[in-house]
Tab-separated table of C-alpha atoms and ligand atoms in Angstrom:
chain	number	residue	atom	x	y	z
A	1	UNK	CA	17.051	-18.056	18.325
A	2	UNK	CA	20.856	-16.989	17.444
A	3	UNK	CA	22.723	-13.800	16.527
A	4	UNK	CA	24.024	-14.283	13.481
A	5	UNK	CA	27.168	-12.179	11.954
A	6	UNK	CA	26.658	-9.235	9.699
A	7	UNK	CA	29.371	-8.855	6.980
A	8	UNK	CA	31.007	-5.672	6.617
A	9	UNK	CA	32.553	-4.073	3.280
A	10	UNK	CA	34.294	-5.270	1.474
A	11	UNK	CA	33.014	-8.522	1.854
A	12	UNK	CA	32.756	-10.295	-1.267
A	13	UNK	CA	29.731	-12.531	-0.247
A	14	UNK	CA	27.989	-8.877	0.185
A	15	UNK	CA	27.854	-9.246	-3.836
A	16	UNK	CA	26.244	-12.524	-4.229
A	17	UNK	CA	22.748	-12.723	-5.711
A	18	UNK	CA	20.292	-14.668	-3.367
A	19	UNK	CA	18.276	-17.489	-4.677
A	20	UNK	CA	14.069	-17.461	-4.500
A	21	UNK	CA	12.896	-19.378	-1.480
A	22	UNK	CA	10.507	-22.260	-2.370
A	23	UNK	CA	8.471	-22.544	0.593
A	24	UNK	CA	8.530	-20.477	3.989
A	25	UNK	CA	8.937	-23.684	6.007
A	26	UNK	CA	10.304	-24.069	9.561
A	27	UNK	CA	14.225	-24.041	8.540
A	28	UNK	CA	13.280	-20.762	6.244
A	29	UNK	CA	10.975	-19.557	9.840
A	30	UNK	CA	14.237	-19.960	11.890
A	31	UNK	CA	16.844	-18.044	9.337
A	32	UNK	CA	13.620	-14.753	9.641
A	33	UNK	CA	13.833	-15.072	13.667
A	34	UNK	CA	17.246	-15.465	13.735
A	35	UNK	CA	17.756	-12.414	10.998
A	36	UNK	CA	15.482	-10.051	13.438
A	37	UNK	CA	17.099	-10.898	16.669
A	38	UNK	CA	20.236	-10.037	14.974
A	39	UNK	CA	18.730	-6.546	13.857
A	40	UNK	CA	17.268	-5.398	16.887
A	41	UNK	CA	20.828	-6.717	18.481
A	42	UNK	CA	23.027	-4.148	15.980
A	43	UNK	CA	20.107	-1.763	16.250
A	44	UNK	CA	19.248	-1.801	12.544
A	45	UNK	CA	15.684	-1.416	10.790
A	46	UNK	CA	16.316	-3.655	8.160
A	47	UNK	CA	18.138	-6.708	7.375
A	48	UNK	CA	18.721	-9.273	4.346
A	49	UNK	CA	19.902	-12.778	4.601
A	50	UNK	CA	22.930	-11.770	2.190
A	51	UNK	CA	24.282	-9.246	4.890
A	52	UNK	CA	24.449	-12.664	7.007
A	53	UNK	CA	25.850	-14.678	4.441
A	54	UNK	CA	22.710	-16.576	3.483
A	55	UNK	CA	21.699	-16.380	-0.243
A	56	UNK	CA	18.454	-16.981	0.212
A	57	UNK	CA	15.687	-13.920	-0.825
A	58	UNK	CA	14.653	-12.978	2.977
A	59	UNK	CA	14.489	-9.896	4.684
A	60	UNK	CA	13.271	-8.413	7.842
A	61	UNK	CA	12.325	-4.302	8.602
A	62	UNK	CA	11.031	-3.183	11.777
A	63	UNK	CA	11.021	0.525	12.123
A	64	UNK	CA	9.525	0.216	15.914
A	65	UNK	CA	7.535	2.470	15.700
A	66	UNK	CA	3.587	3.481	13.750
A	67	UNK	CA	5.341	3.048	10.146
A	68	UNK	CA	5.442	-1.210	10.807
A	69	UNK	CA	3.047	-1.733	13.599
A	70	UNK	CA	4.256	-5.106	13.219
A	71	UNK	CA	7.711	-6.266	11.980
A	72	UNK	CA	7.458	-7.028	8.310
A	73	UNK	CA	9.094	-10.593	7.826
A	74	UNK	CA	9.289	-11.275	3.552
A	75	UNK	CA	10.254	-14.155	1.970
A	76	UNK	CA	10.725	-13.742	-1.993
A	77	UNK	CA	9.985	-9.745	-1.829
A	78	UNK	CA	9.677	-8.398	-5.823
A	79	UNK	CA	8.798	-4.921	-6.613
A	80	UNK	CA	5.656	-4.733	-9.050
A	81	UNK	CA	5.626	-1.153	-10.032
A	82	UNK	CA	7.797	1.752	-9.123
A	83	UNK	CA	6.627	5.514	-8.909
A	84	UNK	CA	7.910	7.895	-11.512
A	85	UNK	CA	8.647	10.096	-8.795
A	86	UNK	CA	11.552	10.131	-7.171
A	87	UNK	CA	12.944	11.261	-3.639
A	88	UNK	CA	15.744	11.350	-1.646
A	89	UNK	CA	16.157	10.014	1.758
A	90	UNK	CA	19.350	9.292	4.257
A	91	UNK	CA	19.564	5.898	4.187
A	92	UNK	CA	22.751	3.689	6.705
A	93	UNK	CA	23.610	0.047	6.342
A	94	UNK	CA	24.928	-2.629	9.346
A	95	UNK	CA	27.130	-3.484	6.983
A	96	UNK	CA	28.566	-0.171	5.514
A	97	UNK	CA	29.316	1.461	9.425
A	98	UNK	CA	28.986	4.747	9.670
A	99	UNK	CA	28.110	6.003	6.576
A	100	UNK	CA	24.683	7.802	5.817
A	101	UNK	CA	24.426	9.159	2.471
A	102	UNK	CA	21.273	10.845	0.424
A	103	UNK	CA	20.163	8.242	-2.478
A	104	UNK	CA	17.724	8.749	-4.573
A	105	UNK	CA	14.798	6.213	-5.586
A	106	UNK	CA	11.461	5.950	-6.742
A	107	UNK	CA	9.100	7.338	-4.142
A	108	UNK	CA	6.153	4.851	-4.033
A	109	UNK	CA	6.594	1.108	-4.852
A	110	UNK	CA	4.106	-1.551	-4.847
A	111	UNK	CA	5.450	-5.197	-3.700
A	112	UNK	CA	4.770	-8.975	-3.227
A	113	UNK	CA	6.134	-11.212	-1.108
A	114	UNK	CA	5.403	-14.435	0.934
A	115	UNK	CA	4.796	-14.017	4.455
A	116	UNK	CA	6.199	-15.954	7.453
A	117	UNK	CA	3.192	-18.044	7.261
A	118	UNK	CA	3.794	-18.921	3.547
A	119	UNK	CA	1.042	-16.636	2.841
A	120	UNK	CA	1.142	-14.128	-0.392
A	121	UNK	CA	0.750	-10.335	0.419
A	122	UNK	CA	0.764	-7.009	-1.903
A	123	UNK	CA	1.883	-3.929	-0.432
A	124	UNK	CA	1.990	-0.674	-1.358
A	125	UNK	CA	4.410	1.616	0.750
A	126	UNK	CA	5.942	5.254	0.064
A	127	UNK	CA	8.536	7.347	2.377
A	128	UNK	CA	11.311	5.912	3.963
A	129	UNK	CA	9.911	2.243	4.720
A	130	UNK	CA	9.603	2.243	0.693
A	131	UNK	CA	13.580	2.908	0.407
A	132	UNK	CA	14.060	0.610	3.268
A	133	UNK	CA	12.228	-1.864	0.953
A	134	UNK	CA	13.997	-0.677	-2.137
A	135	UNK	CA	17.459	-0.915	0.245
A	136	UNK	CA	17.447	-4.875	1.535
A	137	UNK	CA	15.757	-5.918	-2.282
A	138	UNK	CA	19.164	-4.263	-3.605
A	139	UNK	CA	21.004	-6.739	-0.776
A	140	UNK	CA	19.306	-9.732	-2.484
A	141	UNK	CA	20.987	-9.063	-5.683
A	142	UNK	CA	24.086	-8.269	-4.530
A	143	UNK	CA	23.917	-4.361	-4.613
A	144	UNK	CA	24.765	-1.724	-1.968
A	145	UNK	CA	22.805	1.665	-1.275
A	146	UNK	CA	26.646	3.260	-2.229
A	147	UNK	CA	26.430	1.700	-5.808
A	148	UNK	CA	23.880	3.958	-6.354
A	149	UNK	CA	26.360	7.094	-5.964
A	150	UNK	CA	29.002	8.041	-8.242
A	151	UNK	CA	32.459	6.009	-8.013
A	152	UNK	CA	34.057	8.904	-6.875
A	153	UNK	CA	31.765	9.240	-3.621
A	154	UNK	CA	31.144	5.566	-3.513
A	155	UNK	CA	35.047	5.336	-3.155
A	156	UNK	CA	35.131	7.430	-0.566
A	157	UNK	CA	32.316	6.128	1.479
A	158	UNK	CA	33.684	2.773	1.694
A	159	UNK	CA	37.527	3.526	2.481
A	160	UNK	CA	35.481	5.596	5.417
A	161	UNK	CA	33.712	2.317	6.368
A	162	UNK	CA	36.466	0.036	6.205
A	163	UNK	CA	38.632	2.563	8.130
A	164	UNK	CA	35.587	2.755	10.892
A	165	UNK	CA	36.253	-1.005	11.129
A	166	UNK	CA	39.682	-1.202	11.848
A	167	UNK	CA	39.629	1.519	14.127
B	1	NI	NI1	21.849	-2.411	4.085
């Protein structure tokens, strides 16, 4: 395995959309692996291949603890159905530092995805692992959690992060 790099605003490759994945094969097996080790290296709980400058649709979440017994390893992850309801959760980014903003999403979602085995699973999640989920989808197609704010606090959030980079 390898750490990879995480890009940091304002990165334009953080805006790319990443493409589907055909298969989960063993090149696809070694980008997940590497994408975790990198994680649990930066001390993250979720990462997408576009944060590492791979557009392909891959992500990784491990909270370490009872909410994902076991790390959750997605190739091709595609919300099915959102909840009406809507909460608000503190949500950081590897690569916004620093930063921890309140967004808002849909509460509940229900998901597919293929597994590292190539396997197709449904999930239904709610609470924070459902942002995380919502979070590293956004990733894929080139969105931040911050685009979800208003310009004006957006703005702000990310001359904070690029300033806590060059510090
Ligand atoms: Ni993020």
């Amino acid at each position: 395995m390898a750490l990879l790099k995480v890009l940091k605003v304002p990165d334009p490759r953080l805006k790319l959309r990443a493409h589907p994945v055909e298969k989960v094969d063993a090149e696809v097996q070694r980008i997940m692996d590497d994408m975790l080790e990198t994680m649990y290296h930066d001390k993250g709980c979720g990462l997408a291949a576009t944060q590492v400058g791979i557009q392909k649709r891959i992500i990784v979440i491990d909270f370490e603890d009872e909410r994902t017994p076991e790390p959750l390893i997605m190739a091709n992850p595609e919300i099915v159905w959102y909840s009406e309801q809507r909460e608000a959760f503190t949500e950081g980014c590897l690569s916004v530092p620093n930063q921890w903003p309140s967004i808002v999403r849909a509460s509940s979602v229900k998901f597919q995805y293929l597994d590292r085995q190539n396997k197709q699973q449904d999930l239904t999640v709610n609470g924070i692992l459902g942002a995380c989920i919502q979070h590293e989808i956004d990733h894929l197609n080139g969105v931040l959690f911050i685009d979800h704010l208003s310009s004006l606090k957006r703005n702000l959030l990310l001359r904070r992060a690029i300033k806590v980079r060059e510090d």
